[in-house]
mmCIF file of C-alpha atoms and ligand atoms in Angstrom:
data_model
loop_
_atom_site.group_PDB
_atom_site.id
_atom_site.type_symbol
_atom_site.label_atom_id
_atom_site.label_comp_id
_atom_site.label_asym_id
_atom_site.label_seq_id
_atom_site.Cartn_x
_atom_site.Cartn_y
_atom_site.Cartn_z
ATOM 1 C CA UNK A 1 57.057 127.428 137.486
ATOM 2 C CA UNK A 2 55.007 127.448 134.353
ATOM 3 C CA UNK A 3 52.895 130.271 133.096
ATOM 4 C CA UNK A 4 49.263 129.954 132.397
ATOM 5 C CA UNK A 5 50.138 130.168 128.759
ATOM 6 C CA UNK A 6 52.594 127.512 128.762
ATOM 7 C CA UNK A 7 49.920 125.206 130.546
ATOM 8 C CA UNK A 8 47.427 125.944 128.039
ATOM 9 C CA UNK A 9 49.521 125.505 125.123
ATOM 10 C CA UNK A 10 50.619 122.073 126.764
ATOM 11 C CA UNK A 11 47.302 120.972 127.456
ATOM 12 C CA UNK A 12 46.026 122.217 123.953
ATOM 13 C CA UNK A 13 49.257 120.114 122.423
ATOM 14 C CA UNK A 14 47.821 116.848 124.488
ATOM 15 C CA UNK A 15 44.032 117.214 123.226
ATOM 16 C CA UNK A 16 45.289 117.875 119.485
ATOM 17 C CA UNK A 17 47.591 114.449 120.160
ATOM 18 C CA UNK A 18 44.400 112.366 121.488
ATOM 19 C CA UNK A 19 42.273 113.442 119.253
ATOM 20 C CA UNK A 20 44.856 112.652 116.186
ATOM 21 C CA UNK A 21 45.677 109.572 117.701
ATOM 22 C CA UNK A 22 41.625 108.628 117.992
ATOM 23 C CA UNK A 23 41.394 109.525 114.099
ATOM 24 C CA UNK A 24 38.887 112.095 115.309
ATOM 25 C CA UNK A 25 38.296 115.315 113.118
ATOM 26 C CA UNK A 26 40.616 118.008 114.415
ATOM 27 C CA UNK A 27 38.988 120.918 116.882
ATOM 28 C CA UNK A 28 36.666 118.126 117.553
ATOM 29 C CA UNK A 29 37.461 118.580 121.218
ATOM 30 C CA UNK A 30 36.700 121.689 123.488
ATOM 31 C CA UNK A 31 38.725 122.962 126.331
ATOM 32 C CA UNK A 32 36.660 123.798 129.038
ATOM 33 C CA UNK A 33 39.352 125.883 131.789
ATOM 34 C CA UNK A 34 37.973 125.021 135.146
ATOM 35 C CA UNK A 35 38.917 128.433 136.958
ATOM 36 C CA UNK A 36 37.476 127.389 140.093
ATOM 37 C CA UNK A 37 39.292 128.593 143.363
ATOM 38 C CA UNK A 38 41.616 130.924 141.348
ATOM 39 C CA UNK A 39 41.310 134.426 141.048
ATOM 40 C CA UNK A 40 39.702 136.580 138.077
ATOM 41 C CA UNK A 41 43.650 137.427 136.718
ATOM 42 C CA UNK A 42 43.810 133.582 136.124
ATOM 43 C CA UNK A 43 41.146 133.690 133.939
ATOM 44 C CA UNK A 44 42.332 137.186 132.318
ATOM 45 C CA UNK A 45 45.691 135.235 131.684
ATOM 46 C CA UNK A 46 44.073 132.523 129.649
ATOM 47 C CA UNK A 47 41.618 134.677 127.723
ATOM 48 C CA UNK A 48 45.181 136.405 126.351
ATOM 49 C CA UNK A 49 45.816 133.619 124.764
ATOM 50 C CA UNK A 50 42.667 132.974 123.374
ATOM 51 C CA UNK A 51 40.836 130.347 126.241
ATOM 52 C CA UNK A 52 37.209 131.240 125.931
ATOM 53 C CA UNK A 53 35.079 128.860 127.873
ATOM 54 C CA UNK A 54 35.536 128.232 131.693
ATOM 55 C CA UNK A 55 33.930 125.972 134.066
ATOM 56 C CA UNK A 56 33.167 127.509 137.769
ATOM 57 C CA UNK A 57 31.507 124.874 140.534
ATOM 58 C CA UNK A 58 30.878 127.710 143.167
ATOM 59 C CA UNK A 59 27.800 130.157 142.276
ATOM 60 C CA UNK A 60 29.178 133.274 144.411
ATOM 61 C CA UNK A 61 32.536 132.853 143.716
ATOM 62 C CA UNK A 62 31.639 132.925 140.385
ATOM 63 C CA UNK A 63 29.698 135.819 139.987
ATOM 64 C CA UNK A 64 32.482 137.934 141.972
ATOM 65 C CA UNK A 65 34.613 136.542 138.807
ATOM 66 C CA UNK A 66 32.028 137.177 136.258
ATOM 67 C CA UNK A 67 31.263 140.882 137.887
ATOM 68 C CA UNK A 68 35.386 141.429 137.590
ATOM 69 C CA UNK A 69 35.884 140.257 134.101
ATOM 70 C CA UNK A 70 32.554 141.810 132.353
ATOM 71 C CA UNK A 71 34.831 143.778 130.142
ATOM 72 C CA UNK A 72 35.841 140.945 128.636
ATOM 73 C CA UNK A 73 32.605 140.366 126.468
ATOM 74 C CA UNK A 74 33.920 137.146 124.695
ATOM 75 C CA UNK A 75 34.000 134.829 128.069
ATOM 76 C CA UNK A 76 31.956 131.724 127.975
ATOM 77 C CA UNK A 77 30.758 130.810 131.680
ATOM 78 C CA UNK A 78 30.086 126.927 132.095
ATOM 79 C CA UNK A 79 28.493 125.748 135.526
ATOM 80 C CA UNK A 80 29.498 122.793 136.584
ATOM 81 C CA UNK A 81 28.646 122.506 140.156
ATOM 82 C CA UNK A 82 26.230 120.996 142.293
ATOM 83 C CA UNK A 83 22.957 122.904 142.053
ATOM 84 C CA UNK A 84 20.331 124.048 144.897
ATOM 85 C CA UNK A 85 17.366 124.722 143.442
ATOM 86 C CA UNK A 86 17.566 128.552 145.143
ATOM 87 C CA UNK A 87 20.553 129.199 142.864
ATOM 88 C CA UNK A 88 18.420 128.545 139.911
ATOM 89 C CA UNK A 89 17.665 132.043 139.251
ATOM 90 C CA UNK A 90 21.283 133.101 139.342
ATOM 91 C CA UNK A 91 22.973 130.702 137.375
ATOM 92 C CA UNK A 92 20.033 131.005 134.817
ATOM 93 C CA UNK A 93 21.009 135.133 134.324
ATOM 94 C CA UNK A 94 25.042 134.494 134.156
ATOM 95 C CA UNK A 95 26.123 131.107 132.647
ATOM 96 C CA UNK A 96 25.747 129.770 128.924
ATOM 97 C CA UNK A 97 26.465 126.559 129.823
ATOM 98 C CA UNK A 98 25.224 124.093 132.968
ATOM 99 C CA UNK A 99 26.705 120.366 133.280
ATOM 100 C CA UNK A 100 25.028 119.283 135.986
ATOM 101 C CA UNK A 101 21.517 119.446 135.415
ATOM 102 C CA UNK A 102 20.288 116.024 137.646
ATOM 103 C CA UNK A 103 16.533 116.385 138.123
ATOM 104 C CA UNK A 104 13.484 117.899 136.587
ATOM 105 C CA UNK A 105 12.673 120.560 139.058
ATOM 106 C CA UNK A 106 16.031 122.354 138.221
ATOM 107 C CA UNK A 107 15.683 122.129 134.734
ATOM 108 C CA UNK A 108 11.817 123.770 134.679
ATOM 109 C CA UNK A 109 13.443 126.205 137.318
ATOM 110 C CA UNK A 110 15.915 127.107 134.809
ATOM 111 C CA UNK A 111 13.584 127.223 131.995
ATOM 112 C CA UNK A 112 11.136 129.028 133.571
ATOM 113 C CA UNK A 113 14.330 131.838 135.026
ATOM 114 C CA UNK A 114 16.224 132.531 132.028
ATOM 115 C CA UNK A 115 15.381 135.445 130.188
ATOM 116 C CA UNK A 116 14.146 135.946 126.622
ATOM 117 C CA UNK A 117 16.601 138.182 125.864
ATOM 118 C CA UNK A 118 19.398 135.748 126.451
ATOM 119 C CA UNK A 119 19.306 132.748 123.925
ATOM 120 C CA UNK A 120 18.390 129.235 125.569
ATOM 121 C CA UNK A 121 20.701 127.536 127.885
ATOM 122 C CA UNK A 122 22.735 125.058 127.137
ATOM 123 C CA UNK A 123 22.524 121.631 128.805
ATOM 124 C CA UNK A 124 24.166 118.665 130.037
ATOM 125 C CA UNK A 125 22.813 115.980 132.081
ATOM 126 C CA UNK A 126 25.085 114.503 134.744
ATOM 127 C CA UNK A 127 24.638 111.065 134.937
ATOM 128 C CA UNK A 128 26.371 108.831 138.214
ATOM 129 C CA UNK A 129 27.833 107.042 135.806
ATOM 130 C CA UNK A 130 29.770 104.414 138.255
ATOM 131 C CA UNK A 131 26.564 104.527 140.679
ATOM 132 C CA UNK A 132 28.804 106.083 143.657
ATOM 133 C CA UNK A 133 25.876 106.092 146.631
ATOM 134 C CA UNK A 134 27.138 110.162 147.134
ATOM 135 C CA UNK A 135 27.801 110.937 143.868
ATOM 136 C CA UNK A 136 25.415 113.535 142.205
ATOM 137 C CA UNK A 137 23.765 113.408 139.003
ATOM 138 C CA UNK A 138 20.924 110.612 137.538
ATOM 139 C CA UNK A 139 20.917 106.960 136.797
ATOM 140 C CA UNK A 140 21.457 106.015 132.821
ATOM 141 C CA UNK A 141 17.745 104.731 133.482
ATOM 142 C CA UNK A 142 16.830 108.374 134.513
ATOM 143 C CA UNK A 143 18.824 110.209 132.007
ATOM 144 C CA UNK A 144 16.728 108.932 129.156
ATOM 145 C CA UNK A 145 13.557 110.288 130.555
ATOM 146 C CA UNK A 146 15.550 113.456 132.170
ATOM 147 C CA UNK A 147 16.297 114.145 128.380
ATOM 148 C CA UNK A 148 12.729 113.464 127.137
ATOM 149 C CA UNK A 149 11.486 116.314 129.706
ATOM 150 C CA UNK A 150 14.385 119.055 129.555
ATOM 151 C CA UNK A 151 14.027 118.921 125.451
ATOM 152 C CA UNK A 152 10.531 120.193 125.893
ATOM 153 C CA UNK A 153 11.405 123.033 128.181
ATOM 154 C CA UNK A 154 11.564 125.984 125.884
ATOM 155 C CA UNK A 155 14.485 127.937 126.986
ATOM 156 C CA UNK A 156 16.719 125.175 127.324
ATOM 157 C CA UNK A 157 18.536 123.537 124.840
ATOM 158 C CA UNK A 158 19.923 120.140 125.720
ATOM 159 C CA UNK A 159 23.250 119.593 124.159
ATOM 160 C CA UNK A 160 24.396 116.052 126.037
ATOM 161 C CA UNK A 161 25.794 114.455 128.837
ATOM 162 C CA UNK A 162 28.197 115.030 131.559
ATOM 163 C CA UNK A 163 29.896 112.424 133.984
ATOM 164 C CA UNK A 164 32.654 112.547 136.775
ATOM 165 C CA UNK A 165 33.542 108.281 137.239
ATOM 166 C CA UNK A 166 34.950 107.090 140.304
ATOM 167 C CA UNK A 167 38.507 107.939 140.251
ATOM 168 C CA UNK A 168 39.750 105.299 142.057
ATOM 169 C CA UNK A 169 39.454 102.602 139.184
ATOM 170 C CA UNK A 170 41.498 101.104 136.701
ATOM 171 C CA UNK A 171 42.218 102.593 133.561
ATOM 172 C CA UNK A 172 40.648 100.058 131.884
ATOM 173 C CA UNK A 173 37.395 100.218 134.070
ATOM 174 C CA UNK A 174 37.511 104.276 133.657
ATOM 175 C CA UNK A 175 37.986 103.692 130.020
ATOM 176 C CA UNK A 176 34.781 101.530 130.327
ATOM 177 C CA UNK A 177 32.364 104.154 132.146
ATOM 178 C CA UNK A 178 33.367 106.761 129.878
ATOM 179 C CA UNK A 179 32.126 103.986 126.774
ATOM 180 C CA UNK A 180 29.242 103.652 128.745
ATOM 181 C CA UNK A 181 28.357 107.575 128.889
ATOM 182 C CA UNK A 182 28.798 108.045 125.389
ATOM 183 C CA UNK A 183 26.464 104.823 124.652
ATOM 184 C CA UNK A 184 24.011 106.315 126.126
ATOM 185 C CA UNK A 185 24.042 109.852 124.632
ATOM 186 C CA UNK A 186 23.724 107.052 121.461
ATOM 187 C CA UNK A 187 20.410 105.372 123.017
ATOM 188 C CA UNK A 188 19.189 109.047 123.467
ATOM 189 C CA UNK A 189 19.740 110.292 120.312
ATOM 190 C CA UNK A 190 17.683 107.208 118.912
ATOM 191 C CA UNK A 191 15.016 108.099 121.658
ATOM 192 C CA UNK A 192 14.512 111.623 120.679
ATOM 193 C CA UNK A 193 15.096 111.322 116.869
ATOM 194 C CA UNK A 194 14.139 114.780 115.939
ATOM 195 C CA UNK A 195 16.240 116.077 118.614
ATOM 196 C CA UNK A 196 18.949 118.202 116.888
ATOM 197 C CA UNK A 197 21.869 119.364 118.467
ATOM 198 C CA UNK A 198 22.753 116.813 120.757
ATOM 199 C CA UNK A 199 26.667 117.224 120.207
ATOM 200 C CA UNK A 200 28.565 116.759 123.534
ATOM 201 C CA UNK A 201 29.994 114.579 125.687
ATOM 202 C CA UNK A 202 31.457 116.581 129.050
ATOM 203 C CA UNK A 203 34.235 113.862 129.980
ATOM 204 C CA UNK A 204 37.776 113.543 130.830
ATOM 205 C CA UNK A 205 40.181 116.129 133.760
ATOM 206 C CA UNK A 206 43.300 116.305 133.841
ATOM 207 C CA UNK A 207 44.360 112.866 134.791
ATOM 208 C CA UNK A 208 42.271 111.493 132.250
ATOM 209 C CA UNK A 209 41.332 113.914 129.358
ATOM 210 C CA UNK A 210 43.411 111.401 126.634
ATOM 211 C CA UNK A 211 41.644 108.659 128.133
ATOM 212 C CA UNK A 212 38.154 110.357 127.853
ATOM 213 C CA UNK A 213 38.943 111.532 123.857
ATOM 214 C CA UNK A 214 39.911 107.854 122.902
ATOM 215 C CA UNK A 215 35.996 107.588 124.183
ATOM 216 C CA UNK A 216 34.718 110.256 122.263
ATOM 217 C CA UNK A 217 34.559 113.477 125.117
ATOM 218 C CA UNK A 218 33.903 116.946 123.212
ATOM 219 C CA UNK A 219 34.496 118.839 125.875
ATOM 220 C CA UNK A 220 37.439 118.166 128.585
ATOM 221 C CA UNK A 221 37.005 119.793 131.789
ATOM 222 C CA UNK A 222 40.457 120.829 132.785
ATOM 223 C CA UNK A 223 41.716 122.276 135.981
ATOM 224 C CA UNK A 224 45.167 121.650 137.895
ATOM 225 C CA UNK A 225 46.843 120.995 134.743
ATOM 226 C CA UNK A 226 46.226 124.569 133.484
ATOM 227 C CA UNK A 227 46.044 126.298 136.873
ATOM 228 C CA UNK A 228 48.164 124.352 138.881
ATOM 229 C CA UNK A 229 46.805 122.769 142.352
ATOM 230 C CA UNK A 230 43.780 124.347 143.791
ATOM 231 C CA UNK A 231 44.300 126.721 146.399
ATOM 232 C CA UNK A 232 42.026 125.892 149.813
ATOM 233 C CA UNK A 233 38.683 128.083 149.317
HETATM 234 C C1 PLP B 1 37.384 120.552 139.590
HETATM 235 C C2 PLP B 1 36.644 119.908 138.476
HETATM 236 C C3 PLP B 1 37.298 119.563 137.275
HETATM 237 C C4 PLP B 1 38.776 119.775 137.036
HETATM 238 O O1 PLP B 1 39.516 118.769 137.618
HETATM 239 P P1 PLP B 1 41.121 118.720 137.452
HETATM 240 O O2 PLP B 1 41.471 117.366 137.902
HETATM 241 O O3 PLP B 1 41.678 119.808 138.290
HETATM 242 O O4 PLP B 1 41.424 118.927 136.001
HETATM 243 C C5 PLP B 1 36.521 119.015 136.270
HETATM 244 N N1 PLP B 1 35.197 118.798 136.421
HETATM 245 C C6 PLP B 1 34.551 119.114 137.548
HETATM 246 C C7 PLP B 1 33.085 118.865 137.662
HETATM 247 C C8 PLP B 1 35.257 119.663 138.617
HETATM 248 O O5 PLP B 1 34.590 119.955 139.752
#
Protein backbone atom coordinates (compact mmCIF):
# COMPACT_ATOMS: atom_id res chain seq x y z
CA UNK A 1 0.00 0.00 0.00
CA UNK A 2 1.16 3.49 -0.73
CA UNK A 3 1.90 6.15 1.79
CA UNK A 4 0.23 9.47 1.80
CA UNK A 5 3.50 10.90 0.65
CA UNK A 6 3.94 8.70 -2.19
CA UNK A 7 0.28 9.64 -3.33
CA UNK A 8 0.98 13.17 -3.12
CA UNK A 9 4.17 13.14 -4.82
CA UNK A 10 2.35 11.02 -7.62
CA UNK A 11 -0.45 13.21 -7.92
CA UNK A 12 1.87 16.38 -7.75
CA UNK A 13 4.08 14.49 -10.70
CA UNK A 14 0.57 14.19 -12.83
CA UNK A 15 -0.52 18.02 -12.35
CA UNK A 16 3.20 19.23 -13.18
CA UNK A 17 2.78 16.70 -16.48
CA UNK A 18 -0.76 18.34 -17.50
CA UNK A 19 0.06 21.45 -16.93
CA UNK A 20 3.52 21.08 -19.08
CA UNK A 21 1.76 19.29 -21.56
CA UNK A 22 -1.10 22.32 -21.73
CA UNK A 23 1.97 24.85 -22.17
CA UNK A 24 0.57 26.38 -19.00
CA UNK A 25 3.01 28.39 -16.65
CA UNK A 26 4.34 25.98 -14.06
CA UNK A 27 2.63 26.09 -10.28
CA UNK A 28 -0.19 27.35 -12.31
CA UNK A 29 -2.29 24.61 -10.77
CA UNK A 30 -3.29 24.15 -7.01
CA UNK A 31 -3.78 20.96 -5.17
CA UNK A 32 -6.66 21.12 -3.18
CA UNK A 33 -6.42 17.51 -0.71
CA UNK A 34 -10.00 16.60 -0.18
CA UNK A 35 -9.58 15.06 3.46
CA UNK A 36 -13.09 14.31 3.75
CA UNK A 37 -14.05 11.03 5.70
CA UNK A 38 -10.40 10.52 6.85
CA UNK A 39 -9.09 11.22 10.05
CA UNK A 40 -7.04 14.43 11.30
CA UNK A 41 -3.48 12.10 11.04
CA UNK A 42 -4.33 12.00 7.24
CA UNK A 43 -4.19 15.44 7.00
CA UNK A 44 -1.06 15.71 9.53
CA UNK A 45 0.62 13.20 7.01
CA UNK A 46 0.23 15.48 4.04
CA UNK A 47 1.03 18.76 5.76
CA UNK A 48 4.69 16.82 6.38
CA UNK A 49 5.23 17.00 3.16
CA UNK A 50 4.24 20.31 2.56
CA UNK A 51 0.13 19.91 1.35
CA UNK A 52 -1.38 23.09 2.62
CA UNK A 53 -4.89 23.49 1.38
CA UNK A 54 -7.68 20.84 2.01
CA UNK A 55 -11.16 20.57 0.94
CA UNK A 56 -13.78 19.16 3.73
CA UNK A 57 -17.72 18.67 2.45
CA UNK A 58 -19.01 17.88 6.07
CA UNK A 59 -19.22 21.08 8.50
CA UNK A 60 -18.90 18.98 11.91
CA UNK A 61 -16.63 16.63 10.79
CA UNK A 62 -14.65 19.31 9.87
CA UNK A 63 -14.42 21.34 12.72
CA UNK A 64 -13.55 18.10 14.94
CA UNK A 65 -10.49 18.11 12.26
CA UNK A 66 -9.85 21.74 12.38
CA UNK A 67 -10.16 21.71 16.49
CA UNK A 68 -7.40 18.59 16.28
CA UNK A 69 -4.95 20.13 13.95
CA UNK A 70 -5.00 23.97 15.30
CA UNK A 71 -1.36 23.57 16.05
CA UNK A 72 -0.69 23.41 12.76
CA UNK A 73 -1.13 27.24 11.98
CA UNK A 74 -0.23 26.95 8.19
CA UNK A 75 -3.51 24.73 7.16
CA UNK A 76 -5.71 26.19 4.54
CA UNK A 77 -9.47 24.92 5.11
CA UNK A 78 -11.55 24.91 1.74
CA UNK A 79 -15.41 24.10 2.03
CA UNK A 80 -16.68 22.43 -0.51
CA UNK A 81 -19.91 21.02 0.55
CA UNK A 82 -23.41 21.60 0.22
CA UNK A 83 -24.41 24.54 2.40
CA UNK A 84 -27.60 25.10 4.81
CA UNK A 85 -27.97 28.40 5.39
CA UNK A 86 -27.75 27.56 9.50
CA UNK A 87 -24.13 26.52 8.89
CA UNK A 88 -23.39 29.92 7.61
CA UNK A 89 -22.08 31.19 10.75
CA UNK A 90 -19.71 28.30 11.23
CA UNK A 91 -18.15 27.89 8.08
CA UNK A 92 -17.82 31.78 7.95
CA UNK A 93 -15.42 31.61 11.47
CA UNK A 94 -13.23 28.40 10.22
CA UNK A 95 -12.71 28.13 6.40
CA UNK A 96 -10.65 30.49 3.97
CA UNK A 97 -12.06 29.13 1.17
CA UNK A 98 -15.97 28.10 0.12
CA UNK A 99 -16.70 26.42 -3.46
CA UNK A 100 -20.04 26.11 -3.31
CA UNK A 101 -21.56 29.30 -2.83
CA UNK A 102 -25.14 28.71 -5.08
CA UNK A 103 -27.50 31.50 -4.02
CA UNK A 104 -27.56 34.98 -2.67
CA UNK A 105 -28.89 34.41 0.75
CA UNK A 106 -25.72 32.33 1.64
CA UNK A 107 -23.42 34.63 0.31
CA UNK A 108 -24.99 37.92 2.39
CA UNK A 109 -25.14 35.26 5.30
CA UNK A 110 -21.56 34.80 4.93
CA UNK A 111 -20.76 38.33 4.44
CA UNK A 112 -22.67 39.54 7.01
CA UNK A 113 -20.93 36.34 9.64
CA UNK A 114 -17.38 36.61 9.00
CA UNK A 115 -15.45 38.60 11.21
CA UNK A 116 -13.34 41.72 10.67
CA UNK A 117 -10.58 40.35 12.13
CA UNK A 118 -10.29 37.55 9.64
CA UNK A 119 -9.55 38.86 6.02
CA UNK A 120 -12.55 38.36 3.44
CA UNK A 121 -13.55 35.00 2.29
CA UNK A 122 -12.73 33.59 -0.57
CA UNK A 123 -15.31 32.51 -3.16
CA UNK A 124 -16.35 30.23 -5.75
CA UNK A 125 -19.60 29.91 -7.36
CA UNK A 126 -20.80 26.40 -8.18
CA UNK A 127 -22.43 26.37 -11.25
CA UNK A 128 -24.67 22.88 -12.48
CA UNK A 129 -22.70 22.96 -15.17
CA UNK A 130 -24.35 19.75 -17.08
CA UNK A 131 -27.93 20.94 -15.69
CA UNK A 132 -28.30 17.52 -13.57
CA UNK A 133 -32.16 18.15 -12.13
CA UNK A 134 -30.36 17.17 -8.36
CA UNK A 135 -27.29 18.60 -8.84
CA UNK A 136 -26.48 21.71 -6.63
CA UNK A 137 -25.10 24.90 -7.57
CA UNK A 138 -26.63 27.82 -10.24
CA UNK A 139 -27.40 27.96 -13.89
CA UNK A 140 -24.49 29.77 -16.18
CA UNK A 141 -27.55 32.28 -16.60
CA UNK A 142 -27.53 32.71 -12.73
CA UNK A 143 -23.88 32.71 -12.16
CA UNK A 144 -23.42 35.96 -13.99
CA UNK A 145 -25.78 37.82 -11.79
CA UNK A 146 -24.70 35.53 -8.60
CA UNK A 147 -21.23 37.19 -9.34
CA UNK A 148 -22.58 40.74 -9.86
CA UNK A 149 -24.17 40.48 -6.16
CA UNK A 150 -21.43 38.45 -4.10
CA UNK A 151 -18.64 41.12 -5.54
CA UNK A 152 -20.50 43.79 -3.69
CA UNK A 153 -20.68 41.98 -0.41
CA UNK A 154 -17.83 43.43 1.54
CA UNK A 155 -16.29 40.58 3.29
CA UNK A 156 -16.25 38.35 0.50
CA UNK A 157 -13.97 38.20 -2.13
CA UNK A 158 -15.05 36.29 -5.20
CA UNK A 159 -12.19 34.47 -6.73
CA UNK A 160 -14.20 32.16 -9.56
CA UNK A 161 -16.05 29.27 -10.31
CA UNK A 162 -16.49 25.78 -9.22
CA UNK A 163 -18.25 22.79 -11.09
CA UNK A 164 -18.70 18.94 -10.45
CA UNK A 165 -20.06 17.61 -14.39
CA UNK A 166 -21.96 14.58 -14.68
CA UNK A 167 -19.59 11.81 -14.44
CA UNK A 168 -21.16 9.54 -16.47
CA UNK A 169 -20.17 11.23 -19.90
CA UNK A 170 -17.71 10.91 -22.43
CA UNK A 171 -14.44 12.28 -22.21
CA UNK A 172 -15.00 14.32 -24.89
CA UNK A 173 -18.41 15.69 -23.53
CA UNK A 174 -16.59 16.16 -19.91
CA UNK A 175 -13.84 17.85 -21.74
CA UNK A 176 -16.66 20.09 -23.17
CA UNK A 177 -18.45 21.19 -19.76
CA UNK A 178 -15.26 21.91 -18.25
CA UNK A 179 -14.67 24.50 -21.69
CA UNK A 180 -17.89 25.66 -20.91
CA UNK A 181 -17.09 26.61 -17.08
CA UNK A 182 -14.08 28.33 -17.88
CA UNK A 183 -16.02 30.39 -20.78
CA UNK A 184 -17.97 31.63 -18.53
CA UNK A 185 -15.58 32.76 -15.75
CA UNK A 186 -14.42 34.64 -19.37
CA UNK A 187 -18.06 36.28 -19.91
CA UNK A 188 -17.77 37.30 -16.16
CA UNK A 189 -14.68 38.79 -16.15
CA UNK A 190 -15.92 41.02 -19.18
CA UNK A 191 -19.15 41.65 -17.03
CA UNK A 192 -17.45 42.92 -14.01
CA UNK A 193 -14.40 44.64 -15.65
CA UNK A 194 -13.02 46.24 -12.61
CA UNK A 195 -13.34 43.08 -10.81
CA UNK A 196 -9.76 42.07 -9.82
CA UNK A 197 -8.85 38.88 -8.65
CA UNK A 198 -10.95 36.63 -10.38
CA UNK A 199 -8.17 33.82 -10.77
CA UNK A 200 -9.72 30.31 -10.36
CA UNK A 201 -11.28 27.72 -11.88
CA UNK A 202 -12.22 24.74 -9.11
CA UNK A 203 -12.30 21.73 -11.74
CA UNK A 204 -11.03 18.34 -12.28
CA UNK A 205 -10.90 14.90 -9.25
CA UNK A 206 -9.12 12.35 -9.52
CA UNK A 207 -10.45 10.66 -12.56
CA UNK A 208 -10.25 13.72 -14.38
CA UNK A 209 -7.78 16.36 -12.96
CA UNK A 210 -5.48 16.06 -16.52
CA UNK A 211 -8.58 16.39 -18.30
CA UNK A 212 -9.75 19.52 -16.30
CA UNK A 213 -5.92 21.30 -16.66
CA UNK A 214 -5.98 20.78 -20.55
CA UNK A 215 -9.25 23.18 -19.78
CA UNK A 216 -7.61 25.54 -17.76
CA UNK A 217 -8.65 24.27 -13.78
CA UNK A 218 -6.38 26.19 -11.09
CA UNK A 219 -7.33 24.31 -8.53
CA UNK A 220 -7.90 20.30 -8.68
CA UNK A 221 -9.94 18.92 -6.03
CA UNK A 222 -8.34 15.63 -5.24
CA UNK A 223 -9.47 12.86 -3.01
CA UNK A 224 -9.14 8.91 -3.47
CA UNK A 225 -6.09 9.34 -5.38
CA UNK A 226 -4.23 10.86 -2.39
CA UNK A 227 -6.22 9.17 0.38
CA UNK A 228 -7.20 6.13 -1.07
CA UNK A 229 -11.11 5.07 -1.17
CA UNK A 230 -13.33 6.81 1.23
CA UNK A 231 -14.11 5.06 4.23
CA UNK A 232 -18.23 4.84 4.95
CA UNK A 233 -18.98 8.01 7.32
C1 LIG B 1 -15.22 14.12 -2.76
C2 LIG B 1 -15.05 15.32 -3.62
C3 LIG B 1 -13.91 15.46 -4.44
C4 LIG B 1 -12.82 14.42 -4.55
O1 LIG B 1 -13.19 13.40 -5.40
P1 LIG B 1 -12.17 12.20 -5.74
O2 LIG B 1 -12.79 11.54 -6.90
O3 LIG B 1 -12.08 11.35 -4.53
O4 LIG B 1 -10.85 12.82 -6.08
C5 LIG B 1 -13.81 16.63 -5.18
N1 LIG B 1 -14.75 17.60 -5.13
C6 LIG B 1 -15.84 17.49 -4.36
C7 LIG B 1 -16.85 18.59 -4.34
C8 LIG B 1 -16.03 16.34 -3.60
O5 LIG B 1 -17.15 16.24 -2.84
Amino acid sequence: MSSIADNIESVTRRIQKATEAAGRPENCVTLLAVSKTRPADDVRQASAVGQRAFGENYLNEALTKIEALSDLSDLEWHFIGPIQSNKTRQIADHFHWVHTVDREKIARRLSDQRSPQHPPLNICLQVNIDKEPTKAGCSADQAVILARQVAELPRLRLRGLMAIPDPDQTEDELRHSFRRLRQLLDDIRQALPSMAGLDTLSMGMSADLELAIQEGATCVRVGTALFGPRRPK
